[in-house]
Short mmCIF file of N, CA and C in Angstrom, two decimals:
data_model
loop_
_atom_site.label_atom_id
_atom_site.label_comp_id
_atom_site.label_asym_id
_atom_site.label_seq_id
_atom_site.Cartn_x
_atom_site.Cartn_y
_atom_site.Cartn_z
N MET A 1 45.07 123.24 52.83
CA MET A 1 46.41 123.45 52.31
C MET A 1 47.04 122.13 51.88
N ARG A 2 46.88 121.10 52.72
CA ARG A 2 47.47 119.81 52.42
C ARG A 2 46.86 119.22 51.14
N ARG A 3 45.55 119.38 50.94
CA ARG A 3 44.89 118.88 49.74
C ARG A 3 45.41 119.57 48.48
N ALA A 4 45.66 120.86 48.59
CA ALA A 4 46.16 121.61 47.44
C ALA A 4 47.56 121.11 47.04
N VAL A 5 48.39 120.81 48.02
CA VAL A 5 49.74 120.32 47.75
C VAL A 5 49.65 118.94 47.09
N VAL A 6 48.79 118.07 47.62
CA VAL A 6 48.63 116.72 47.06
C VAL A 6 48.08 116.80 45.63
N ALA A 7 47.06 117.66 45.43
CA ALA A 7 46.47 117.80 44.10
C ALA A 7 47.48 118.36 43.11
N SER A 8 48.26 119.33 43.53
CA SER A 8 49.27 119.92 42.65
C SER A 8 50.35 118.89 42.31
N SER A 9 50.78 118.13 43.30
CA SER A 9 51.81 117.11 43.07
C SER A 9 51.29 116.03 42.11
N ALA A 10 50.05 115.63 42.30
CA ALA A 10 49.47 114.62 41.42
C ALA A 10 49.35 115.15 39.99
N THR A 11 48.98 116.40 39.85
CA THR A 11 48.86 117.01 38.52
C THR A 11 50.22 117.06 37.83
N VAL A 12 51.23 117.49 38.55
CA VAL A 12 52.57 117.57 37.98
C VAL A 12 53.06 116.18 37.60
N ALA A 13 52.84 115.19 38.46
CA ALA A 13 53.25 113.82 38.16
C ALA A 13 52.54 113.30 36.92
N GLY A 14 51.26 113.59 36.79
CA GLY A 14 50.49 113.16 35.62
C GLY A 14 51.02 113.79 34.34
N ILE A 15 51.34 115.07 34.40
CA ILE A 15 51.86 115.76 33.22
C ILE A 15 53.22 115.19 32.83
N VAL A 16 54.07 114.93 33.80
CA VAL A 16 55.40 114.35 33.52
C VAL A 16 55.23 112.99 32.86
N LEU A 17 54.31 112.17 33.37
CA LEU A 17 54.07 110.86 32.77
C LEU A 17 53.57 110.98 31.34
N LEU A 18 52.65 111.90 31.09
CA LEU A 18 52.13 112.08 29.74
C LEU A 18 53.21 112.53 28.77
N LEU A 19 54.05 113.43 29.21
CA LEU A 19 55.11 113.94 28.35
C LEU A 19 56.20 112.91 28.10
N SER A 20 56.35 111.95 29.00
CA SER A 20 57.39 110.93 28.81
C SER A 20 56.93 109.79 27.92
N LEU A 21 55.65 109.72 27.58
CA LEU A 21 55.15 108.66 26.70
C LEU A 21 55.68 108.87 25.29
N LYS A 22 56.04 107.77 24.66
CA LYS A 22 56.49 107.83 23.27
C LYS A 22 55.29 107.57 22.38
N PRO A 23 55.20 108.25 21.24
CA PRO A 23 54.07 108.02 20.33
C PRO A 23 54.13 106.63 19.74
N HIS A 24 52.96 106.10 19.39
CA HIS A 24 52.88 104.80 18.75
C HIS A 24 53.49 104.87 17.37
N GLU A 25 54.02 103.76 16.92
CA GLU A 25 54.48 103.67 15.55
C GLU A 25 53.26 103.71 14.65
N ALA A 26 53.40 104.27 13.47
CA ALA A 26 52.30 104.32 12.52
C ALA A 26 51.92 102.91 12.13
N ALA A 27 50.62 102.66 12.07
CA ALA A 27 50.15 101.35 11.65
C ALA A 27 50.51 101.15 10.18
N THR A 28 50.96 99.96 9.87
CA THR A 28 51.31 99.70 8.49
C THR A 28 50.12 99.11 7.77
N VAL A 29 49.94 99.56 6.57
CA VAL A 29 48.87 99.07 5.72
C VAL A 29 49.53 98.28 4.61
N PRO A 30 49.01 97.10 4.29
CA PRO A 30 49.62 96.34 3.20
C PRO A 30 49.74 97.20 1.96
N ALA A 31 50.81 96.98 1.21
CA ALA A 31 51.03 97.75 -0.01
C ALA A 31 49.84 97.61 -0.93
N ALA A 32 49.52 98.70 -1.58
CA ALA A 32 48.34 98.74 -2.43
C ALA A 32 48.48 97.83 -3.64
N ILE A 33 49.52 98.03 -4.39
CA ILE A 33 49.70 97.30 -5.62
C ILE A 33 51.20 97.05 -5.77
N GLY A 34 51.58 95.91 -6.23
CA GLY A 34 52.99 95.66 -6.43
C GLY A 34 53.20 94.29 -7.01
N THR A 35 54.43 93.84 -6.96
CA THR A 35 54.78 92.57 -7.55
C THR A 35 54.64 91.42 -6.58
N GLY A 36 54.39 91.73 -5.30
CA GLY A 36 54.28 90.68 -4.31
C GLY A 36 55.63 90.31 -3.71
N THR A 37 56.68 91.05 -4.05
CA THR A 37 58.00 90.73 -3.52
C THR A 37 58.40 91.64 -2.38
N GLY A 38 57.61 92.66 -2.09
CA GLY A 38 57.97 93.60 -1.03
C GLY A 38 57.57 93.08 0.33
N THR A 39 57.78 93.92 1.35
CA THR A 39 57.46 93.52 2.70
C THR A 39 56.01 93.78 3.05
N GLY A 40 55.31 94.51 2.25
CA GLY A 40 53.91 94.77 2.52
C GLY A 40 53.65 96.05 3.26
N THR A 41 54.68 96.80 3.61
CA THR A 41 54.45 98.03 4.35
C THR A 41 54.17 99.20 3.43
N GLY A 42 54.67 99.17 2.23
CA GLY A 42 54.43 100.24 1.27
C GLY A 42 55.27 101.47 1.53
N ALA A 43 56.12 101.44 2.55
CA ALA A 43 56.94 102.62 2.82
C ALA A 43 58.31 102.18 3.30
N GLY A 44 59.33 102.79 2.79
CA GLY A 44 60.67 102.62 3.29
C GLY A 44 61.40 101.37 2.82
N THR A 45 60.79 100.48 2.10
CA THR A 45 61.48 99.26 1.71
C THR A 45 62.21 99.40 0.40
N GLY A 46 61.73 100.28 -0.46
CA GLY A 46 62.35 100.47 -1.75
C GLY A 46 61.87 99.48 -2.78
N THR A 47 61.16 98.43 -2.37
CA THR A 47 60.75 97.42 -3.34
C THR A 47 59.40 97.74 -3.95
N GLU A 48 58.42 98.07 -3.15
CA GLU A 48 57.09 98.34 -3.69
C GLU A 48 57.07 99.62 -4.53
N ALA A 49 57.70 100.67 -4.02
CA ALA A 49 57.69 101.92 -4.77
C ALA A 49 58.47 101.77 -6.07
N ASP A 50 59.60 101.04 -6.01
CA ASP A 50 60.39 100.84 -7.22
C ASP A 50 59.64 100.00 -8.23
N ALA A 51 58.91 98.99 -7.76
CA ALA A 51 58.16 98.13 -8.67
C ALA A 51 57.04 98.90 -9.34
N ALA A 52 56.55 99.94 -8.67
CA ALA A 52 55.43 100.69 -9.22
C ALA A 52 55.89 101.77 -10.20
N SER A 53 57.18 102.06 -10.24
CA SER A 53 57.64 103.12 -11.12
C SER A 53 57.67 102.65 -12.56
N PRO A 54 57.36 103.54 -13.50
CA PRO A 54 57.35 103.16 -14.90
C PRO A 54 58.70 102.64 -15.38
N SER A 55 59.79 103.13 -14.81
CA SER A 55 61.10 102.69 -15.29
C SER A 55 61.40 101.25 -14.92
N ALA A 56 60.79 100.75 -13.84
CA ALA A 56 61.04 99.37 -13.43
C ALA A 56 60.34 98.39 -14.36
N GLY A 57 59.15 98.75 -14.83
CA GLY A 57 58.44 97.92 -15.79
C GLY A 57 57.92 96.62 -15.23
N THR A 58 57.82 96.49 -13.89
CA THR A 58 57.34 95.25 -13.30
C THR A 58 56.17 95.47 -12.37
N GLY A 59 55.36 96.46 -12.61
CA GLY A 59 54.23 96.74 -11.74
C GLY A 59 53.16 95.68 -11.86
N GLY A 60 52.06 95.84 -11.08
CA GLY A 60 50.97 94.88 -11.08
C GLY A 60 50.24 94.85 -12.40
N ALA A 61 50.29 95.91 -13.17
CA ALA A 61 49.67 95.98 -14.49
C ALA A 61 50.70 96.57 -15.44
N ALA A 62 50.50 96.40 -16.71
CA ALA A 62 51.45 96.91 -17.68
C ALA A 62 51.54 98.42 -17.59
N SER A 63 52.75 98.93 -17.67
CA SER A 63 52.94 100.37 -17.65
C SER A 63 52.25 100.97 -18.87
N GLY A 64 51.62 102.10 -18.67
CA GLY A 64 50.92 102.74 -19.75
C GLY A 64 49.43 102.40 -19.76
N THR A 65 49.01 101.48 -18.91
CA THR A 65 47.60 101.14 -18.79
C THR A 65 46.98 102.08 -17.76
N VAL A 66 46.38 103.16 -18.25
CA VAL A 66 45.78 104.13 -17.36
C VAL A 66 44.35 103.70 -17.07
N ARG A 67 44.03 103.65 -15.79
CA ARG A 67 42.68 103.27 -15.39
C ARG A 67 42.29 104.03 -14.14
N THR A 68 40.99 104.13 -13.94
CA THR A 68 40.45 104.83 -12.78
C THR A 68 39.58 103.86 -11.99
N VAL A 69 39.78 103.84 -10.67
CA VAL A 69 39.02 102.97 -9.79
C VAL A 69 38.42 103.82 -8.69
N THR A 70 37.13 103.60 -8.43
CA THR A 70 36.44 104.34 -7.37
C THR A 70 36.29 103.43 -6.16
N GLY A 71 36.71 103.94 -5.02
CA GLY A 71 36.61 103.18 -3.78
C GLY A 71 35.20 103.19 -3.23
N THR A 72 34.96 102.31 -2.30
CA THR A 72 33.68 102.25 -1.61
C THR A 72 33.55 103.47 -0.71
N ALA A 73 32.36 104.03 -0.62
CA ALA A 73 32.13 105.17 0.27
C ALA A 73 32.24 104.70 1.72
N ALA A 74 33.04 105.39 2.50
CA ALA A 74 33.23 105.06 3.92
C ALA A 74 32.40 106.02 4.75
N ASP A 75 31.52 105.48 5.56
CA ASP A 75 30.69 106.32 6.42
C ASP A 75 31.50 106.82 7.60
N THR A 76 31.41 108.13 7.85
CA THR A 76 32.07 108.72 9.01
C THR A 76 31.00 109.41 9.85
N ARG A 77 31.42 109.90 10.98
CA ARG A 77 30.50 110.60 11.90
C ARG A 77 29.82 111.79 11.22
N PHE A 78 30.52 112.43 10.29
CA PHE A 78 30.00 113.63 9.67
C PHE A 78 29.49 113.43 8.25
N GLY A 79 29.60 112.22 7.74
CA GLY A 79 29.11 111.91 6.41
C GLY A 79 30.07 111.01 5.66
N PRO A 80 29.65 110.51 4.51
CA PRO A 80 30.48 109.58 3.76
C PRO A 80 31.67 110.26 3.08
N VAL A 81 32.74 109.47 2.93
CA VAL A 81 33.93 109.91 2.21
C VAL A 81 34.22 108.85 1.16
N GLN A 82 34.46 109.29 -0.09
CA GLN A 82 34.74 108.37 -1.18
C GLN A 82 35.81 108.96 -2.08
N VAL A 83 36.74 108.11 -2.52
CA VAL A 83 37.82 108.58 -3.38
C VAL A 83 37.84 107.84 -4.70
N LYS A 84 38.44 108.50 -5.69
CA LYS A 84 38.65 107.92 -7.01
C LYS A 84 40.15 107.98 -7.27
N VAL A 85 40.73 106.85 -7.67
CA VAL A 85 42.17 106.73 -7.88
C VAL A 85 42.45 106.51 -9.36
N THR A 86 43.40 107.25 -9.90
CA THR A 86 43.85 107.06 -11.27
C THR A 86 45.22 106.41 -11.20
N LEU A 87 45.38 105.31 -11.92
CA LEU A 87 46.63 104.57 -11.92
C LEU A 87 47.18 104.46 -13.33
N ASP A 88 48.48 104.54 -13.44
CA ASP A 88 49.17 104.28 -14.71
C ASP A 88 50.00 103.03 -14.45
N GLY A 89 49.49 101.90 -14.89
CA GLY A 89 50.09 100.63 -14.52
C GLY A 89 49.81 100.41 -13.04
N ALA A 90 50.86 100.31 -12.25
CA ALA A 90 50.72 100.14 -10.81
C ALA A 90 50.98 101.43 -10.04
N LYS A 91 51.30 102.50 -10.76
CA LYS A 91 51.64 103.77 -10.10
C LYS A 91 50.39 104.63 -9.93
N ILE A 92 50.20 105.11 -8.71
CA ILE A 92 49.11 106.04 -8.43
C ILE A 92 49.51 107.40 -8.97
N THR A 93 48.74 107.91 -9.94
CA THR A 93 49.07 109.20 -10.52
C THR A 93 48.17 110.32 -10.01
N LYS A 94 46.97 109.96 -9.55
CA LYS A 94 46.04 110.97 -9.06
C LYS A 94 45.05 110.32 -8.12
N VAL A 95 44.74 111.03 -7.05
CA VAL A 95 43.69 110.60 -6.13
C VAL A 95 42.84 111.83 -5.86
N GLU A 96 41.54 111.66 -5.96
CA GLU A 96 40.66 112.77 -5.64
C GLU A 96 39.47 112.28 -4.83
N ALA A 97 39.11 113.07 -3.85
CA ALA A 97 37.93 112.77 -3.05
C ALA A 97 36.71 113.24 -3.84
N ILE A 98 35.83 112.31 -4.15
CA ILE A 98 34.65 112.68 -4.92
C ILE A 98 33.44 112.88 -4.03
N GLN A 99 33.55 112.46 -2.78
CA GLN A 99 32.47 112.67 -1.82
C GLN A 99 33.10 112.84 -0.45
N TYR A 100 32.70 113.90 0.24
CA TYR A 100 33.17 114.16 1.60
C TYR A 100 32.21 115.13 2.25
N PRO A 101 32.22 115.22 3.59
CA PRO A 101 31.26 116.07 4.29
C PRO A 101 31.39 117.55 3.93
N THR A 102 30.27 118.13 3.52
CA THR A 102 30.20 119.57 3.22
C THR A 102 28.87 120.15 3.71
N HIS A 103 28.31 119.52 4.73
CA HIS A 103 26.97 119.89 5.18
C HIS A 103 26.88 121.30 5.75
N ASP A 104 27.88 121.72 6.46
CA ASP A 104 27.84 123.06 7.05
C ASP A 104 29.16 123.78 6.79
N ARG A 105 29.21 124.99 7.25
CA ARG A 105 30.38 125.84 7.00
C ARG A 105 31.66 125.24 7.61
N ARG A 106 31.54 124.64 8.78
CA ARG A 106 32.71 124.06 9.44
C ARG A 106 33.25 122.87 8.64
N ASP A 107 32.35 122.00 8.15
CA ASP A 107 32.77 120.89 7.29
C ASP A 107 33.53 121.41 6.08
N GLN A 108 32.98 122.43 5.46
CA GLN A 108 33.60 123.00 4.27
C GLN A 108 34.97 123.58 4.59
N GLU A 109 35.08 124.25 5.74
CA GLU A 109 36.35 124.85 6.16
C GLU A 109 37.41 123.77 6.40
N ILE A 110 37.03 122.74 7.15
CA ILE A 110 37.98 121.68 7.47
C ILE A 110 38.42 120.95 6.20
N ASN A 111 37.46 120.55 5.40
CA ASN A 111 37.78 119.71 4.24
C ASN A 111 38.39 120.48 3.08
N SER A 112 38.25 121.81 3.08
CA SER A 112 38.89 122.59 2.01
C SER A 112 40.41 122.54 2.11
N TYR A 113 40.92 122.34 3.33
CA TYR A 113 42.38 122.19 3.45
C TYR A 113 42.79 120.73 3.61
N ALA A 114 41.94 119.90 4.21
CA ALA A 114 42.31 118.50 4.48
C ALA A 114 42.33 117.65 3.22
N VAL A 115 41.33 117.79 2.37
CA VAL A 115 41.22 116.92 1.18
C VAL A 115 42.41 117.10 0.23
N PRO A 116 42.81 118.32 -0.11
CA PRO A 116 44.00 118.44 -0.97
C PRO A 116 45.27 117.84 -0.35
N LEU A 117 45.41 117.98 0.97
CA LEU A 117 46.56 117.37 1.64
C LEU A 117 46.52 115.85 1.55
N LEU A 118 45.34 115.29 1.78
CA LEU A 118 45.18 113.84 1.70
C LEU A 118 45.44 113.34 0.27
N ASN A 119 44.93 114.07 -0.71
CA ASN A 119 45.17 113.69 -2.11
C ASN A 119 46.66 113.63 -2.42
N GLN A 120 47.39 114.66 -2.04
CA GLN A 120 48.82 114.71 -2.31
C GLN A 120 49.57 113.65 -1.52
N GLU A 121 49.18 113.46 -0.28
CA GLU A 121 49.84 112.46 0.57
C GLU A 121 49.69 111.06 -0.02
N ALA A 122 48.51 110.75 -0.55
CA ALA A 122 48.26 109.42 -1.14
C ALA A 122 49.13 109.21 -2.38
N VAL A 123 49.25 110.22 -3.21
CA VAL A 123 50.09 110.10 -4.40
C VAL A 123 51.56 109.94 -4.00
N ASP A 124 51.99 110.72 -3.02
CA ASP A 124 53.38 110.64 -2.56
C ASP A 124 53.69 109.28 -1.94
N ALA A 125 52.76 108.75 -1.14
CA ALA A 125 52.97 107.48 -0.44
C ALA A 125 52.80 106.27 -1.35
N GLN A 126 52.05 106.42 -2.44
CA GLN A 126 51.75 105.32 -3.35
C GLN A 126 51.04 104.17 -2.61
N SER A 127 50.29 104.50 -1.58
CA SER A 127 49.52 103.52 -0.82
C SER A 127 48.52 104.26 0.06
N ALA A 128 47.78 103.49 0.85
CA ALA A 128 46.82 104.09 1.78
C ALA A 128 47.46 104.35 3.14
N ALA A 129 48.74 104.10 3.27
CA ALA A 129 49.46 104.33 4.52
C ALA A 129 49.85 105.80 4.61
N ILE A 130 48.86 106.64 4.89
CA ILE A 130 49.09 108.08 4.94
C ILE A 130 48.73 108.61 6.32
N ASP A 131 49.27 109.76 6.64
CA ASP A 131 49.02 110.38 7.93
C ASP A 131 47.63 111.00 7.99
N VAL A 132 47.08 111.05 9.19
CA VAL A 132 45.81 111.71 9.44
C VAL A 132 46.07 113.22 9.46
N VAL A 133 45.18 114.00 8.87
CA VAL A 133 45.30 115.45 8.90
C VAL A 133 44.71 115.94 10.22
N SER A 134 45.51 116.69 10.95
CA SER A 134 45.06 117.22 12.24
C SER A 134 43.83 118.09 12.06
N GLY A 135 42.82 117.84 12.85
CA GLY A 135 41.58 118.59 12.76
C GLY A 135 40.57 117.97 11.81
N ALA A 136 40.99 116.97 11.07
CA ALA A 136 40.10 116.29 10.12
C ALA A 136 40.23 114.77 10.28
N THR A 137 40.20 114.34 11.52
CA THR A 137 40.43 112.93 11.82
C THR A 137 39.41 112.02 11.16
N PHE A 138 38.14 112.35 11.25
CA PHE A 138 37.10 111.48 10.69
C PHE A 138 37.17 111.44 9.16
N THR A 139 37.39 112.59 8.55
CA THR A 139 37.55 112.63 7.10
C THR A 139 38.78 111.82 6.70
N SER A 140 39.88 111.97 7.42
CA SER A 140 41.10 111.24 7.11
C SER A 140 40.90 109.73 7.20
N GLN A 141 40.22 109.30 8.24
CA GLN A 141 39.99 107.86 8.41
C GLN A 141 39.08 107.32 7.31
N GLY A 142 38.02 108.06 6.98
CA GLY A 142 37.15 107.63 5.89
C GLY A 142 37.89 107.63 4.56
N TYR A 143 38.74 108.61 4.37
CA TYR A 143 39.54 108.73 3.14
C TYR A 143 40.43 107.50 2.96
N THR A 144 41.17 107.14 4.01
CA THR A 144 42.07 106.00 3.90
C THR A 144 41.31 104.70 3.71
N THR A 145 40.15 104.58 4.32
CA THR A 145 39.33 103.37 4.13
C THR A 145 38.87 103.25 2.69
N SER A 146 38.37 104.34 2.13
CA SER A 146 37.92 104.33 0.74
C SER A 146 39.09 104.14 -0.22
N LEU A 147 40.21 104.78 0.08
CA LEU A 147 41.40 104.64 -0.75
C LEU A 147 41.87 103.19 -0.77
N GLN A 148 41.91 102.56 0.39
CA GLN A 148 42.35 101.16 0.45
C GLN A 148 41.40 100.26 -0.34
N SER A 149 40.09 100.54 -0.28
CA SER A 149 39.15 99.70 -1.04
C SER A 149 39.37 99.88 -2.55
N ALA A 150 39.69 101.09 -2.99
CA ALA A 150 39.97 101.32 -4.40
C ALA A 150 41.24 100.60 -4.83
N LEU A 151 42.27 100.65 -3.99
CA LEU A 151 43.52 99.99 -4.31
C LEU A 151 43.37 98.47 -4.31
N ASP A 152 42.56 97.96 -3.40
CA ASP A 152 42.27 96.53 -3.38
C ASP A 152 41.56 96.10 -4.67
N GLN A 153 40.59 96.92 -5.11
CA GLN A 153 39.89 96.62 -6.38
C GLN A 153 40.87 96.63 -7.55
N ALA A 154 41.75 97.62 -7.55
CA ALA A 154 42.71 97.73 -8.64
C ALA A 154 43.66 96.55 -8.69
N ALA A 155 43.98 96.01 -7.52
CA ALA A 155 44.90 94.88 -7.44
C ALA A 155 44.18 93.56 -7.67
N GLY A 156 42.85 93.62 -7.78
CA GLY A 156 42.07 92.42 -8.03
C GLY A 156 41.85 91.56 -6.81
N ARG A 157 41.92 92.19 -5.62
CA ARG A 157 41.71 91.43 -4.38
C ARG A 157 40.26 91.33 -4.06
#
């Protein structure tokens, strides 16, 4: 009886501690492309996103210069992930995963919903600082790695 009380108390204390933990702040990824005047976070500063907009006219490349850059394939536990980025000047206009795990039915199921979310998230964020898709952690990590390599190539790094 005494062991059960101690075990139950320890379990409750552990759960309380876990629930009281605050989540980590999202890791910041240096801005993909810009004028070099921003803070490097690519989110929330107003400088990098504004510099990348066609109306600002001060992006890393001339506005109207449409180009496509393919990132390096990132190996994941379930297979390689590779993205292709289309840019208009410094603005990301389209991102598509050209290679991702599809070996079995589960891979296909996971990536059929994860890849479109990641594509849209990358365009919205205008950088590789995007959230991981729940249930597709490995694909998400490979995606952001390949996306960052494409953006680095586009910026001439």
